[in-house]
């Protein structure tokens, strides 16, 4: 028995924040942002766009595209680092909003690797026979976690949610997924909880030592994608689509180069969405599918890298 993606969905807030808007907020330029990151605009959550609301809307669309009723879901997993509450989890709010049965529901904190993490966990539950259908979501409101006056972070991030329904299948879907972490880099990319015990807490915002994260991300992702093919015993020439984490176009290009893949075989949403953290890979997958580029049976590689550090990949037939 394999697990397979049955359908995907997205939700993006209506508010668009362009590079020109950012020029009015901080000391930056469209030229700098475009050249260093590839980002032109991103979406910013409005008053009604909570993480749970966005996750629910993306999930509704994923259920619809999978032809699955909410009552069929056996497990709900949400990758997020910006849930409004420590508890109730975003996953339990999604369970209620969708009218799912009283199935297990939990949030997984793995920063930008959140969606790859939840896909791997769903795969284990499905392959063990414990679940037949699992709802996996990546959702984050990262723009609100940034210091609005810090040009090193505010230009990079956007908000959104992406989801997929994964189900048991006799046909091969997920071929190989593997996850990693290395906490020795923990201080290069951090997002503190606002402390209930320390009202004088100074660090409240997302912090990133960008150029150091960049170097580790490029090396790690290059190694990750080649290791994935080696472990799967497959040739990277067979790959149809790379669905990468959308942090920086230069990182995406370096990973594609390592795979010998032209950019016409890479799903890029970064230019219009920025880095949406746990939602990024899910949003890119949904865009690839809905635009008709990703077709059933094609070989797809999803990869992500984020705070922790955490990283991972999923090689699958769509
Ligand atoms: O998703 C989780 C994983 N995250 C990532 O993978 C992100 C990895 N890092 C990056 O994508 C890049 O490091 C950044 C896009 C964040 C930064 O690009 P960079 O080429 O590494 O630039 P830098 O941080 O080395 O900064 C170069 C210069 C600095 O000025 P000086 O010291 O050379 O005078 C910065 O102060 O650019 C300056 N700078 C800016 N200038 C205009 C930094 N941010 C900005 C800005 N606008 N927004």
Coordinates of C-alpha atoms and ligand atoms in Angstrom, one line a residue:
X1 CA 0.0 0.0 0.0
X2 CA 1.3 3.5 -0.9
X3 CA 0.2 7.0 0.0
X4 CA -0.6 9.4 -2.8
X5 CA -1.7 13.0 -3.1
X6 CA -5.4 12.9 -4.1
X7 CA -6.0 16.7 -4.4
X8 CA -4.5 20.1 -3.5
X9 CA -5.7 23.5 -2.5
X10 CA -4.5 27.0 -1.7
X11 CA -5.6 30.2 0.1
X12 CA -3.9 33.6 -0.4
X13 CA -4.9 36.8 1.4
X14 CA -6.3 39.5 -1.0
X15 CA -3.8 42.2 0.2
X16 CA -0.9 42.6 -2.1
X17 CA 2.4 44.2 -0.9
X18 CA 4.7 45.2 -3.8
X19 CA 8.3 46.1 -3.7
X20 CA 7.2 49.7 -4.3
X21 CA 5.1 49.5 -1.1
X22 CA 8.2 48.3 0.8
X23 CA 10.3 51.2 -0.6
X24 CA 7.8 53.4 1.4
X25 CA 8.2 51.3 4.6
X26 CA 12.0 50.7 4.8
X27 CA 15.3 51.7 3.2
X28 CA 15.2 49.3 0.3
X29 CA 14.6 49.3 -3.5
X30 CA 12.8 47.1 -6.0
X31 CA 16.2 46.6 -7.7
X32 CA 17.8 45.2 -4.5
X33 CA 14.9 42.9 -3.7
X34 CA 14.5 41.6 -7.3
X35 CA 18.3 41.0 -7.7
X36 CA 18.9 39.4 -4.4
X37 CA 15.7 37.4 -3.9
X38 CA 13.6 37.3 -7.1
X39 CA 10.5 38.6 -5.2
X40 CA 8.3 41.2 -6.8
X41 CA 5.2 41.1 -4.5
X42 CA 3.7 39.1 -1.6
X43 CA 0.3 38.7 0.1
X44 CA -0.3 40.1 3.6
X45 CA -3.0 38.7 5.9
X46 CA -5.9 41.0 6.5
X47 CA -8.1 41.2 9.6
X48 CA -10.1 38.0 8.9
X49 CA -7.1 36.0 7.6
X50 CA -6.1 34.0 10.7
X51 CA -3.8 31.0 10.3
X52 CA -6.8 28.7 11.1
X53 CA -9.1 30.5 8.6
X54 CA -6.5 30.3 5.8
X55 CA -5.7 26.7 6.6
X56 CA -9.5 25.9 6.5
X57 CA -10.0 27.6 3.1
X58 CA -7.0 25.8 1.6
X59 CA -8.3 22.5 3.0
X60 CA -11.8 23.0 1.5
X61 CA -10.2 23.4 -1.9
X62 CA -8.0 20.4 -1.4
X63 CA -11.0 18.3 -0.3
X64 CA -12.9 19.4 -3.4
X65 CA -10.1 18.7 -5.8
X66 CA -9.6 15.3 -4.1
X67 CA -13.4 14.5 -4.4
X68 CA -13.2 13.7 -0.6
X69 CA -15.8 14.6 2.0
X70 CA -14.5 16.0 5.3
X71 CA -16.1 13.0 7.1
X72 CA -13.6 10.7 5.3
X73 CA -10.5 12.4 6.9
X74 CA -8.8 10.2 9.5
X75 CA -6.0 12.6 10.7
X76 CA -5.3 16.4 10.3
X77 CA -1.7 17.7 10.4
X78 CA -0.9 21.4 10.1
X79 CA 2.7 22.6 9.6
X80 CA 2.8 26.1 11.2
X81 CA 5.0 28.3 13.4
X82 CA 2.5 31.1 13.7
X83 CA -0.7 29.5 15.1
X84 CA -2.7 32.1 17.1
X85 CA -2.8 29.8 20.1
X86 CA -0.4 27.3 21.7
X87 CA -3.7 25.5 22.3
X88 CA -6.2 24.9 20.7
X89 CA -4.0 23.9 17.9
X90 CA -4.7 25.3 14.4
X91 CA -5.4 21.6 13.4
X92 CA -8.3 21.3 15.9
X93 CA -9.8 24.6 14.7
X94 CA -9.6 23.2 11.1
X95 CA -11.2 19.9 12.3
X96 CA -14.2 21.9 13.7
X97 CA -14.5 24.4 10.8
X98 CA -14.6 21.6 8.2
X99 CA -16.9 19.4 10.3
X100 CA -14.5 16.4 10.3
X101 CA -15.1 13.5 12.7
X102 CA -13.3 13.6 16.1
X103 CA -10.1 12.4 14.5
X104 CA -6.6 13.3 15.8
X105 CA -5.5 16.8 14.9
X106 CA -2.1 18.3 15.6
X107 CA 0.3 21.2 14.6
X108 CA 3.8 20.4 13.6
X109 CA 6.5 23.1 14.1
X110 CA 9.2 22.8 11.6
X111 CA 9.4 26.4 10.2
X112 CA 9.6 26.4 6.4
X113 CA 10.0 22.6 6.3
X114 CA 6.5 22.3 7.8
X115 CA 4.7 20.9 4.8
X116 CA 7.3 18.4 3.9
X117 CA 7.3 17.3 7.5
X118 CA 3.5 16.8 7.6
X119 CA 3.6 14.9 4.3
X120 CA 6.2 12.5 5.6
X121 CA 4.2 11.9 8.8
X122 CA 1.0 11.3 6.8
X123 CA 2.9 8.9 4.6
X124 CA 3.9 6.8 7.7
X125 CA 0.3 6.7 9.1
X126 CA -1.1 5.7 5.7
X127 CA 1.5 3.1 4.9
X128 CA 1.1 1.5 8.4
X129 CA -2.6 1.1 7.7
X130 CA -3.6 3.4 10.6
X131 CA -5.2 5.9 8.3
X132 CA -6.7 5.9 4.9
X133 CA -7.1 9.7 4.3
X134 CA -5.0 12.4 5.9
X135 CA -5.4 16.2 5.5
X136 CA -2.0 17.9 5.4
X137 CA -1.7 21.7 5.5
X138 CA 1.1 24.3 5.6
X139 CA -0.1 27.7 6.9
X140 CA 1.7 30.8 8.2
X141 CA 1.3 34.5 8.8
X142 CA 5.0 35.4 8.9
X143 CA 4.7 39.1 7.9
X144 CA 3.2 39.9 11.3
X145 CA 6.1 38.1 13.0
X146 CA 8.6 40.5 11.3
X147 CA 9.7 43.8 12.7
X148 CA 8.0 46.1 10.2
X149 CA 11.0 48.4 10.2
X150 CA 13.6 45.7 9.6
X151 CA 14.5 45.6 5.9
X152 CA 16.5 42.4 6.3
X153 CA 13.3 40.4 6.9
X154 CA 10.2 42.3 6.0
X155 CA 11.0 42.2 2.3
X156 CA 11.3 38.5 2.2
X157 CA 8.1 37.1 3.6
X158 CA 4.4 36.6 2.6
X159 CA 1.3 35.0 4.1
X160 CA -0.8 32.1 2.9
X161 CA -1.9 28.5 3.3
X162 CA -1.7 25.4 1.1
X163 CA -3.2 21.9 1.7
X164 CA -3.4 18.4 0.2
X165 CA -5.4 15.3 0.9
X166 CA -3.2 12.2 1.0
X167 CA -4.8 8.8 0.6
X168 CA -4.0 5.1 0.6
X169 CA -3.4 3.8 -2.9
X170 CA -2.3 0.6 -4.6
X171 CA -0.6 2.8 -7.2
X172 CA 2.7 4.3 -6.3
X173 CA 2.5 7.8 -5.0
X174 CA 5.2 8.8 -2.4
X175 CA 8.4 6.9 -3.3
X176 CA 10.8 8.3 -0.7
X177 CA 10.6 11.0 1.9
X178 CA 13.2 11.9 4.4
X179 CA 13.5 14.6 7.1
X180 CA 16.5 16.1 8.9
X181 CA 17.3 18.6 11.6
X182 CA 20.4 20.3 13.1
X183 CA 19.8 22.4 16.2
X184 CA 23.4 23.6 16.3
X185 CA 22.3 26.4 13.8
X186 CA 19.3 27.3 16.0
X187 CA 20.4 31.0 16.5
X188 CA 20.7 31.9 12.8
X189 CA 17.0 31.9 12.2
X190 CA 14.6 32.4 15.2
X191 CA 11.0 33.4 16.0
X192 CA 10.5 33.7 19.8
X193 CA 7.1 33.0 21.4
X194 CA 5.9 36.1 23.1
X195 CA 6.6 35.1 26.7
X196 CA 3.8 35.1 29.3
X197 CA 6.4 35.0 32.0
X198 CA 8.6 37.9 31.0
X199 CA 6.7 41.1 30.2
X200 CA 10.0 42.9 29.6
X201 CA 10.9 40.4 26.8
X202 CA 13.0 42.2 24.2
X203 CA 13.1 39.7 21.3
X204 CA 9.7 39.4 19.8
X205 CA 10.4 39.3 16.1
X206 CA 11.7 37.0 13.5
X207 CA 15.5 37.2 13.2
X208 CA 17.6 35.8 10.4
X209 CA 21.3 36.0 9.7
X210 CA 20.5 35.9 6.0
X211 CA 23.8 35.4 4.3
X212 CA 24.8 32.6 6.7
X213 CA 21.5 30.8 6.3
X214 CA 21.9 31.2 2.5
X215 CA 25.2 29.3 2.4
X216 CA 24.0 26.4 4.5
X217 CA 20.7 26.3 2.6
X218 CA 22.5 26.0 -0.8
X219 CA 24.8 23.3 0.4
X220 CA 22.3 21.3 2.3
X221 CA 19.6 21.4 -0.5
X222 CA 22.2 20.4 -3.1
X223 CA 23.2 17.4 -1.0
X224 CA 19.6 16.6 -0.1
X225 CA 18.4 16.4 -3.7
X226 CA 21.3 14.2 -4.9
X227 CA 21.0 12.0 -1.8
X228 CA 17.3 11.6 -2.5
X229 CA 17.8 10.1 -5.9
X230 CA 20.7 7.9 -4.7
X231 CA 18.5 6.5 -1.9
X232 CA 15.6 6.0 -4.2
X233 CA 17.9 4.2 -6.7
X234 CA 16.6 6.4 -9.4
X235 CA 18.2 8.7 -12.0
X236 CA 17.7 12.4 -11.6
X237 CA 17.1 12.7 -15.3
X238 CA 13.7 11.1 -14.8
X239 CA 12.5 14.0 -12.8
X240 CA 9.6 16.0 -14.3
X241 CA 9.1 18.8 -11.8
X242 CA 11.0 20.4 -8.9
X243 CA 8.7 21.9 -6.3
X244 CA 11.1 23.8 -4.1
X245 CA 10.7 25.9 -1.0
X246 CA 10.4 29.5 -2.1
X247 CA 13.0 31.5 -0.1
X248 CA 15.3 32.9 -2.8
X249 CA 15.5 32.4 -6.5
X250 CA 19.3 32.1 -6.3
X251 CA 18.9 29.1 -4.0
X252 CA 16.2 27.6 -6.2
X253 CA 18.4 28.0 -9.3
X254 CA 21.4 26.4 -7.5
X255 CA 19.3 23.4 -6.5
X256 CA 17.9 23.0 -10.1
X257 CA 21.5 23.2 -11.5
X258 CA 22.5 20.4 -9.2
X259 CA 19.7 18.3 -10.6
X260 CA 20.6 19.3 -14.2
X261 CA 17.1 20.7 -14.5
X262 CA 16.1 23.8 -16.6
X263 CA 14.1 26.4 -14.8
X264 CA 11.2 25.6 -17.1
X265 CA 10.8 22.4 -15.0
X266 CA 10.7 24.2 -11.7
X267 CA 7.5 25.6 -10.1
X268 CA 8.3 29.2 -9.0
X269 CA 5.7 31.2 -7.0
X270 CA 8.3 33.3 -5.1
X271 CA 8.0 36.3 -7.5
X272 CA 4.3 36.8 -6.5
X273 CA 4.1 35.2 -3.0
X274 CA 7.5 35.7 -1.4
X275 CA 8.6 33.2 1.3
X276 CA 5.4 31.9 2.9
X277 CA 7.2 29.6 5.3
X278 CA 5.3 26.3 5.9
X279 CA 2.8 27.2 3.2
X280 CA 5.4 27.7 0.5
X281 CA 5.9 24.1 -0.9
X282 CA 2.1 23.4 -0.6
X283 CA 1.2 26.6 -2.5
X284 CA 3.8 25.8 -5.2
X285 CA 2.4 22.2 -5.5
X286 CA -1.1 23.5 -5.9
X287 CA -0.1 26.0 -8.5
X288 CA 1.8 23.4 -10.5
X289 CA -1.3 21.1 -10.5
X290 CA -3.9 23.8 -11.2
X291 CA -1.9 25.4 -14.0
X292 CA -1.9 21.9 -15.7
X293 CA 1.9 21.7 -15.6
X294 CA 2.1 18.8 -13.1
X295 CA 0.3 15.8 -14.5
X296 CA -0.8 12.5 -13.0
X297 CA 2.0 9.9 -13.0
X298 CA 4.8 12.5 -13.3
X299 CA 7.8 12.3 -11.0
X300 CA 7.9 15.3 -8.6
X301 CA 10.5 16.3 -6.0
X302 CA 9.4 18.6 -3.2
X303 CA 12.1 20.0 -0.9
X304 CA 12.3 22.5 1.9
X305 CA 14.8 24.1 4.3
X306 CA 14.1 26.3 7.3
X307 CA 14.6 27.4 10.9
X308 CA 15.9 24.9 13.4
X309 CA 17.5 24.1 11.0
X310 CA 15.1 21.6 9.5
X311 CA 15.0 20.2 6.0
X312 CA 13.6 17.4 4.0
X313 CA 12.4 16.1 0.7
X314 CA 9.5 14.1 -0.8
X315 CA 10.0 12.2 -4.1
X316 CA 6.7 11.1 -5.5
X317 CA 4.6 10.3 -8.5
X318 CA 1.8 12.8 -8.6
Ligands
LIG1 O1 13.1 30.2 4.4 C1 14.0 29.8 5.4 C2 15.4 29.8 4.9 N1 15.7 31.2 4.5 C3 16.6 31.4 3.5 O2 17.0 30.4 2.9 C4 17.0 32.7 3.2 C5 18.5 32.7 2.9 N2 19.1 34.0 2.7 C6 18.8 34.8 1.7 O3 18.0 34.6 0.9 C7 19.7 36.1 1.5 O4 20.8 36.0 2.4 C8 19.0 37.4 1.7 C9 18.1 37.7 0.5 C10 18.2 37.4 3.0 C11 20.0 38.5 1.7 O5 20.8 38.5 0.5 P1 22.4 38.6 0.6 O6 22.9 38.6 -0.8 O7 22.9 37.4 1.4 O8 22.7 40.0 1.3 P2 23.4 40.3 2.7 O9 22.6 39.9 3.8 O10 24.8 39.8 2.6 O11 23.4 41.9 2.6 C12 24.1 42.6 1.6 C13 23.9 44.1 1.8 C14 24.2 44.6 3.2 O12 24.7 45.9 3.1 P3 26.3 46.1 3.2 O13 26.7 45.5 4.5 O14 26.9 45.3 2.1 O15 26.5 47.5 3.0 C15 22.8 44.7 3.8 O16 22.7 45.7 4.8 O17 22.5 44.4 1.5 C16 22.0 45.2 2.6 N3 20.6 44.8 2.7 C17 19.6 45.5 2.0 N4 19.7 46.5 1.2 C18 18.5 46.9 0.6 C19 20.0 43.9 3.5 N5 18.6 43.9 3.3 C20 18.4 44.9 2.4 C21 17.2 45.4 1.8 N6 17.3 46.4 0.9 N7 16.0 44.9 2.0

